[in-house]
Amino acid sequence: MATVVTNHKACTVNPLKMSQPIGAALAFMGLNHCMPTLHGSQGCTSFGLVLFVRHFREMIPMQTTAMNEVNTILGGMDNIEQAIMNIWERAKPDVIGLASTGLTETKGDDVDAYIKLIRARHPEIAEMAIIYASTPDYVGAFQDGWSKAVVCIVQELAVPCSVKHMDRINVLPGSHLTPGDIDEIREIIESFGLSAVFIPDISGSLDGHIPEDFTPTTLGGTTLEQLRTMGAARATIGIGNQMYAAAVELEMKTGVPYTMFDRLTGLEANDNFLHYLSKLSGKPVPMKYRRQRSQLQDAMLDAHFYTGGKKIAIGAEPDLLWSLGSFVAEMGCELMAAVTTTHSPMLEKMPIAEVLIGDLEDLETRAKECDLLITHSHGRQMAERLKRPFLRFGLPIFDRLGTAHKLTVGYRGTKELVFEIANTFMADEHEATPESWLNNSEAGNTEAGVAGENFAEEHECASTGGCSSCA
Amino acid sequence: MATLGEKVQDVFNEPGCDVNQTKGTKERKKGCTKQLTPGAAAGGCAFDGAKIALQPITDVAHLVHGPIACEGNGWDNRGAKSSDSQLYRTGFTTDITELDVVYGGEKRLYKSIREILDKYDPPAVFVYQTCVTALIGDDIEAVCKAATAKFGKPIIPINAPGFVGAKNLGNKLAGEALLDHVIGTEEPEFTTPYDINIIGEYNLAGELWQIKPLLDELGIRILACISGDAKYKEVAYSHRAKAAMMVCSKAMINVARKMEERYDIPFFEGSFYGITDTNESLRQIAALLVQKGAPEELLARTEKLIFREETRAWEAINHYRPRLQGKKVLLITGGVKSWSVVSALQEGGMEIVGTSVKKSTVEDKEKIKELMGEDAHMFDDMRPRDMYAMLKESRADIMLSGGRSQFIALKVKMPWLDINQERHHAYAGYVGMVELVKQIEQALYHPVWAQVRKPAPWEVSPQELSLAELSGETTHMTIEAQAA
């Protein structure tokens, strides 16, 4: 339905996009006792670390091979070796997740070969898994880095298993799902008597719990044991098109068949998901979810008065854009602007004439007349300038709490999303005045101006909140 | 024009730095930052440092030439405040692609500069070099020179790619860029005998505005703050100041020293954290101005102001003192902040049980010893695990540090206060010190601690439960006793 275009600017203004290596790092953070490590200059790690700390408000384990000018030219073998051995000595992790950066990719370090040499030299680290993903900064975006890392996890650790566990399924979640989403999906799957292993599982490591002891690596997430038995599962579910490559890879390596769900937000999307689980398990859909389905229907009915005909502008990575964009269209909204970060087969299916691979400046230009703006926290300056209601979705969200628990999947998550969106419109409703229906354009402008001012007032305390940080 | 390599050597050879002067030629060449350990390193790169130092200049377009990581992963994430333009918070980057890596990114950079000038019309564009574009040999200095000639606006190259070193080196290279291309290129409309520069102050959380009213009252004009809430032209004519104060000891010493050398602007190193430090800094500013020809009565007026402000601040702090007396503080921060905050906390009656000196100079360390005594607990590189242990074993009551380590405290359910870049509260000058003490008091006595520390009822045996209740009561009583 949509044409996908790329902007023709030389200069990106107000980036929407983040880079591949930190997407890969986040995927590695979903593995238990893992140390995500970027092969690049120390700044590459530092920027990513700060970003995740501000988003999740959690301790973030992340290391660097600390490349400098000289060893970039000479090759990073020594640095990778030192990094691996130092991490091994200090933290004894089960897994080191290594991702390359623009710097080391430009040089062309053959990291796979380095790792082989290092392993030959250090038999003591034989038990520790080392997963390497090639993720140059100047190609793709965050979501691509995540998806490449998961493909590499599968390539490195998946093996065919002769003994199958009929109640076990693998779930490959996209980077757009929060720890809260993953918990919800797990609960749904478990209610069918199945057990789900998420690869990776950031709900274990980044859900904001208080651990008993200090650990320098990730705490919680998919265990090495679970990763090595991916092949024992009965089926694999991929959530979000970005997981397609990993699902295929897993089937090719282990023979476990996959099913893709492009999103789990929306009534029909969840009907399909639960129907699938019911068929797979041979069990009826539990009463709990029939009830939730009915609640969602009711919520959609209550909300449709407010969402119908509203114009929405979204800036998000492809799979999140697909989830949110499709759903607001299902709620009768008009998607008036869609800006994203990287290519994806989903983009052409978006319910809009044109999807732009661009930045927040592009979104700002296209969102001028919108009723609601949806993007990550960096949209705050734009929302203030445009004086439009603004909902934060995606990563990073650094000026709101509870991002890890934000729920948009399942009937329950969809219901919460419906309410959040409809409430935003209700809060932004303009009172009728004697001038509202006057036919001349001047009066129309006045009305708009007054409404704009009212909104600005409300907006200051209710909508942006962290005004001190925006000011 | 010096090459980047020569610049780095020049910065390492800093006569204003005492440590540097005690080194041999060979040692000096290695620079002042320790070699990073792969797999055990933390902190930002030189590019990060350069950006921190210059981004507070508010009306400039800061353009990052590199792949999306360098700007996309971390833009608009600092607390430097502006009284006017918000342009500095706009993220500009060339976001180079694979093709640029192969064919070179200079054309894209040039076009980007033109687009920015067309759309945003800033007084200047700062172009930041990054690792990848440095590695492929993009000559940003040449592009900037061509763009300046073509567009008639200053386009300033900031040559501090991440891989040349750590954050601190980046601060200094940023300073060099200002010295080479900005400072001295414009003239102020008028000058007064009371014009000063403040160097190395970034106006985080608006801290400059806690100081400015004091200076205003004394009739002292901040000709330029480098770089907090600065406008491009202010930095450009800062060479007409009569005196300068250097705030963050290691970050911009080269700027202060070279401005003294080139423009005869004497400087001192001071701090606005803590009452005594603020007193001292105000005195020094006044003294330097008088030395440079301002009327002597300034000194008396300064003393009067100090007396008034100090009395007022002490009164406010004394209000909190009983509840803070003897509280043990673990202070994890860098450089000048270590000693200036140490003295500030001692003023509040608190005891510093340890402080990090990772980024501090020998001078900084000496000052800490002066303040805390010879047995001062200074940690060169405190591991998170050790901080965790220290807090868990209650050897400290509160930790003050930067955002990254906050969870070490929170996860052991201990109070924590942000005193770094991203903080939301301003702690400078007299009002700031009172605010800091107030925030510490609030953090220590917050009702949340008792609640989250209490185990779930099903997790305690009946015997333990009664014990826990007992000890809970005792704590409560102690607090009351202290409050009284």
CSV table of C-alpha atoms in Angstrom, one decimal, chain A residues 164-407:
chain,number,residue,atom,x,y,z
A,164,LYS,CA,12.0,-33.1,22.1
A,165,HIS,CA,10.1,-31.4,24.8
A,166,MET,CA,6.5,-31.3,23.5
A,167,ASP,CA,5.5,-28.5,25.8
A,168,ARG,CA,8.4,-26.2,25.1
A,169,ILE,CA,8.4,-23.4,22.5
A,170,ASN,CA,11.0,-20.9,21.5
A,171,VAL,CA,10.0,-17.3,21.3
A,172,LEU,CA,12.1,-14.8,19.3
A,173,PRO,CA,10.9,-11.3,20.4
A,174,GLY,CA,11.7,-8.2,18.4
A,175,SER,CA,13.6,-5.3,19.9
A,176,HIS,CA,10.4,-3.2,20.1
A,177,LEU,CA,9.0,-5.4,22.9
A,178,THR,CA,9.5,-4.2,26.5
A,179,PRO,CA,10.3,-6.5,29.4
A,180,GLY,CA,6.6,-6.1,30.4
A,181,ASP,CA,5.5,-7.2,26.9
A,182,ILE,CA,7.6,-10.3,27.2
A,183,ASP,CA,6.2,-11.2,30.6
A,184,GLU,CA,2.7,-10.8,29.2
A,185,ILE,CA,3.4,-13.1,26.2
A,186,ARG,CA,5.0,-15.6,28.5
A,187,GLU,CA,1.9,-15.6,30.7
A,188,ILE,CA,-0.3,-16.1,27.7
A,189,ILE,CA,1.7,-19.0,26.4
A,190,GLU,CA,2.0,-20.7,29.8
A,191,SER,CA,-1.8,-20.6,30.2
A,192,PHE,CA,-2.0,-23.1,27.4
A,193,GLY,CA,0.2,-25.5,29.4
A,194,LEU,CA,3.3,-24.6,27.2
A,195,SER,CA,6.6,-23.3,28.5
A,196,ALA,CA,8.2,-20.5,26.6
A,197,VAL,CA,11.9,-19.8,26.3
A,198,PHE,CA,12.6,-16.3,25.0
A,199,ILE,CA,15.7,-15.7,23.0
A,200,PRO,CA,16.8,-13.2,24.1
A,201,ASP,CA,14.9,-12.5,27.3
A,202,ILE,CA,15.3,-9.0,28.6
A,203,SER,CA,12.4,-9.5,31.0
A,204,GLY,CA,14.7,-11.4,33.2
A,205,SER,CA,17.5,-8.9,33.2
A,206,LEU,CA,16.0,-5.5,32.6
A,207,ASP,CA,12.6,-5.6,34.3
A,208,GLY,CA,13.7,-3.5,37.2
A,209,HIS,CA,13.9,-6.0,40.0
A,210,ILE,CA,16.2,-5.9,43.0
A,211,PRO,CA,18.8,-8.7,43.0
A,212,GLU,CA,20.2,-10.2,46.1
A,213,ASP,CA,23.9,-9.7,45.3
A,214,PHE,CA,26.1,-7.7,43.0
A,215,THR,CA,27.0,-9.1,39.7
A,216,PRO,CA,29.1,-7.3,37.0
A,217,THR,CA,27.3,-9.3,34.2
A,218,THR,CA,23.7,-9.5,33.3
A,219,LEU,CA,21.5,-11.1,35.9
A,220,GLY,CA,18.6,-13.0,34.5
A,221,GLY,CA,17.8,-13.7,30.9
A,222,THR,CA,18.1,-16.8,28.7
A,223,THR,CA,20.5,-19.2,30.2
A,224,LEU,CA,23.3,-21.0,28.2
A,225,GLU,CA,21.6,-24.3,28.9
A,226,GLN,CA,18.3,-23.0,27.4
A,227,LEU,CA,20.2,-21.7,24.4
A,228,ARG,CA,21.9,-25.0,23.8
A,229,THR,CA,18.5,-26.8,23.9
A,230,MET,CA,16.7,-24.5,21.5
A,231,GLY,CA,16.5,-27.5,19.2
A,232,ALA,CA,14.5,-29.5,21.7
A,233,ALA,CA,11.5,-27.2,21.4
A,234,ARG,CA,8.4,-28.2,19.6
A,235,ALA,CA,8.0,-24.9,17.7
A,236,THR,CA,9.4,-21.4,17.4
A,237,ILE,CA,7.4,-18.2,17.4
A,238,GLY,CA,8.9,-15.0,15.9
A,239,ILE,CA,7.3,-11.7,17.0
A,240,GLY,CA,8.0,-8.8,14.6
A,241,ASN,CA,9.3,-9.2,11.1
A,242,GLN,CA,12.9,-8.4,12.3
A,243,MET,CA,13.0,-11.9,13.8
A,244,TYR,CA,12.3,-13.6,10.5
A,245,ALA,CA,15.9,-14.3,9.7
A,246,ALA,CA,16.6,-15.8,13.2
A,247,ALA,CA,13.5,-18.0,13.0
A,248,VAL,CA,14.5,-19.3,9.6
A,249,GLU,CA,18.1,-19.9,10.8
A,250,LEU,CA,16.8,-21.7,13.8
A,251,GLU,CA,14.6,-24.0,11.7
A,252,MET,CA,17.5,-24.7,9.3
A,253,LYS,CA,19.8,-25.6,12.2
A,254,THR,CA,17.5,-27.6,14.3
A,255,GLY,CA,14.4,-28.5,12.3
A,256,VAL,CA,12.1,-26.7,14.8
A,257,PRO,CA,9.3,-25.2,12.7
A,258,TYR,CA,8.6,-21.5,13.0
A,259,THR,CA,5.5,-19.3,12.9
A,260,MET,CA,5.8,-15.5,12.5
A,261,PHE,CA,3.5,-13.0,14.1
A,262,ASP,CA,4.2,-9.6,12.7
A,263,ARG,CA,2.6,-7.9,15.7
A,264,LEU,CA,0.7,-8.7,18.9
A,265,THR,CA,-1.1,-5.4,19.3
A,266,GLY,CA,-4.7,-5.3,18.1
A,267,LEU,CA,-7.8,-7.5,18.4
A,268,GLU,CA,-7.3,-9.7,15.3
A,269,ALA,CA,-3.6,-10.0,15.8
A,270,ASN,CA,-4.2,-11.5,19.2
A,271,ASP,CA,-7.1,-13.6,18.1
A,272,ASN,CA,-4.7,-15.2,15.6
A,273,PHE,CA,-2.0,-15.7,18.3
A,274,LEU,CA,-4.3,-17.3,20.8
A,275,HIS,CA,-5.9,-19.5,18.1
A,276,TYR,CA,-2.5,-20.7,17.1
A,277,LEU,CA,-1.6,-21.5,20.7
A,278,SER,CA,-4.8,-23.3,21.1
A,279,LYS,CA,-4.3,-25.4,18.1
A,280,LEU,CA,-0.6,-26.1,19.0
A,281,SER,CA,-1.4,-27.1,22.6
A,282,GLY,CA,-4.8,-28.8,21.8
A,283,LYS,CA,-6.3,-26.8,24.7
A,284,PRO,CA,-9.1,-24.3,24.5
A,285,VAL,CA,-8.4,-20.6,25.0
A,286,PRO,CA,-8.6,-20.0,28.8
A,287,MET,CA,-11.5,-18.2,30.2
A,288,LYS,CA,-9.2,-15.4,31.4
A,289,TYR,CA,-8.4,-14.5,27.9
A,290,ARG,CA,-11.9,-14.8,26.6
A,291,ARG,CA,-12.8,-12.3,29.3
A,292,GLN,CA,-9.9,-10.0,28.4
A,293,ARG,CA,-11.0,-10.2,24.7
A,294,SER,CA,-14.4,-9.0,25.7
A,295,GLN,CA,-12.9,-6.2,27.8
A,296,LEU,CA,-10.8,-5.2,24.8
A,297,GLN,CA,-13.8,-5.1,22.5
A,298,ASP,CA,-15.6,-3.0,25.0
A,299,ALA,CA,-12.6,-0.6,25.4
A,300,MET,CA,-12.5,-0.3,21.6
A,301,LEU,CA,-16.1,0.6,21.5
A,302,ASP,CA,-15.8,3.2,24.2
A,303,ALA,CA,-12.8,4.7,22.6
A,304,HIS,CA,-13.8,4.7,19.0
A,305,PHE,CA,-15.8,7.9,19.5
A,306,TYR,CA,-12.6,9.7,20.3
A,307,THR,CA,-10.1,8.0,18.0
A,308,GLY,CA,-12.2,8.1,14.8
A,309,GLY,CA,-10.8,10.5,12.1
A,310,LYS,CA,-7.9,11.6,14.3
A,311,LYS,CA,-4.6,12.3,12.5
A,312,ILE,CA,-1.6,10.6,13.9
A,313,ALA,CA,2.1,11.0,13.1
A,314,ILE,CA,4.5,8.3,14.2
A,315,GLY,CA,8.3,8.1,14.2
A,316,ALA,CA,9.5,4.6,15.1
A,317,GLU,CA,11.6,1.6,14.0
A,318,PRO,CA,9.8,-0.5,11.4
A,319,ASP,CA,8.3,-3.2,13.6
A,320,LEU,CA,7.1,-0.7,16.2
A,321,LEU,CA,5.8,1.5,13.5
A,322,TRP,CA,3.9,-1.5,12.0
A,323,SER,CA,2.4,-2.4,15.4
A,324,LEU,CA,1.3,1.0,16.4
A,325,GLY,CA,0.5,2.3,12.9
A,326,SER,CA,-1.7,-0.7,12.0
A,327,PHE,CA,-3.5,-0.5,15.3
A,328,VAL,CA,-4.3,3.2,15.2
A,329,ALA,CA,-5.7,2.7,11.7
A,330,GLU,CA,-7.8,-0.1,13.1
A,331,MET,CA,-9.1,2.4,15.6
A,332,GLY,CA,-10.2,4.7,12.8
A,333,CYS,CA,-7.3,7.1,13.0
A,334,GLU,CA,-5.7,8.4,9.9
A,335,LEU,CA,-1.9,7.8,9.8
A,336,MET,CA,-0.8,11.1,8.4
A,337,ALA,CA,3.0,10.7,8.8
A,338,ALA,CA,5.2,7.7,9.2
A,339,VAL,CA,8.9,8.1,9.6
A,340,THR,CA,11.2,5.2,10.3
A,341,THR,CA,14.9,4.2,10.5
A,342,THR,CA,15.6,1.4,8.2
A,343,HIS,CA,14.2,-0.9,5.5
A,344,SER,CA,11.7,-3.6,6.3
A,345,PRO,CA,9.1,-5.6,4.3
A,346,MET,CA,6.5,-4.3,6.6
A,347,LEU,CA,6.8,-0.7,5.5
A,348,GLU,CA,5.1,-1.3,2.2
A,349,LYS,CA,2.1,-2.7,4.0
A,350,MET,CA,1.6,0.3,6.2
A,351,PRO,CA,-1.8,2.0,6.0
A,352,ILE,CA,-0.4,5.2,4.5
A,353,ALA,CA,0.6,6.5,1.1
A,354,GLU,CA,4.2,7.0,1.9
A,355,VAL,CA,6.6,5.8,4.6
A,356,LEU,CA,9.8,7.8,4.9
A,357,ILE,CA,13.2,6.6,6.1
A,358,GLY,CA,14.3,9.8,7.7
A,359,ASP,CA,14.7,11.7,10.9
A,360,LEU,CA,12.7,13.7,13.4
A,361,GLU,CA,13.0,16.9,11.4
A,362,ASP,CA,11.2,15.1,8.6
A,363,LEU,CA,8.5,14.0,11.0
A,364,GLU,CA,8.2,17.5,12.4
A,365,THR,CA,7.6,18.9,8.9
A,366,ARG,CA,4.9,16.3,8.3
A,367,ALA,CA,3.3,16.3,11.7
A,368,LYS,CA,2.3,20.0,11.8
A,369,GLU,CA,-1.4,19.3,11.5
A,370,CYS,CA,-1.5,16.1,13.5
A,371,ASP,CA,-3.7,15.4,16.5
A,372,LEU,CA,-1.2,13.1,18.1
A,373,LEU,CA,2.5,12.6,17.9
A,374,ILE,CA,4.1,9.3,18.7
A,375,THR,CA,7.8,8.7,18.9
A,376,HIS,CA,10.6,8.2,21.5
A,377,SER,CA,11.6,10.8,24.0
A,378,HIS,CA,13.6,12.9,21.5
A,379,GLY,CA,10.3,14.0,20.1
A,380,ARG,CA,9.9,16.2,23.2
A,381,GLN,CA,11.4,19.3,21.6
A,382,MET,CA,9.2,18.9,18.5
A,383,ALA,CA,6.0,18.3,20.6
A,384,GLU,CA,6.7,21.6,22.4
A,385,ARG,CA,7.3,23.5,19.2
A,386,LEU,CA,4.2,22.1,17.5
A,387,LYS,CA,2.1,22.2,20.6
A,388,ARG,CA,0.7,18.8,19.9
A,389,PRO,CA,-0.1,16.0,22.3
A,390,PHE,CA,2.8,13.5,22.5
A,391,LEU,CA,3.0,9.9,23.5
A,392,ARG,CA,6.4,8.3,24.0
A,393,PHE,CA,7.0,4.9,22.5
A,394,GLY,CA,10.2,3.2,21.5
A,395,LEU,CA,13.7,3.6,22.8
A,396,PRO,CA,15.0,5.8,24.4
A,397,ILE,CA,12.4,7.0,26.8
A,398,PHE,CA,14.4,8.9,29.4
A,399,ASP,CA,11.9,11.4,30.7
A,400,ARG,CA,9.3,9.0,31.9
A,401,LEU,CA,9.3,6.2,34.5
A,402,GLY,CA,8.2,2.6,34.0
A,403,THR,CA,9.3,2.2,30.4
A,404,ALA,CA,10.3,-1.4,31.1
A,405,HIS,CA,6.8,-2.2,32.1
A,406,LYS,CA,4.9,-0.5,29.4
A,407,LEU,CA,2.5,-3.0,27.9
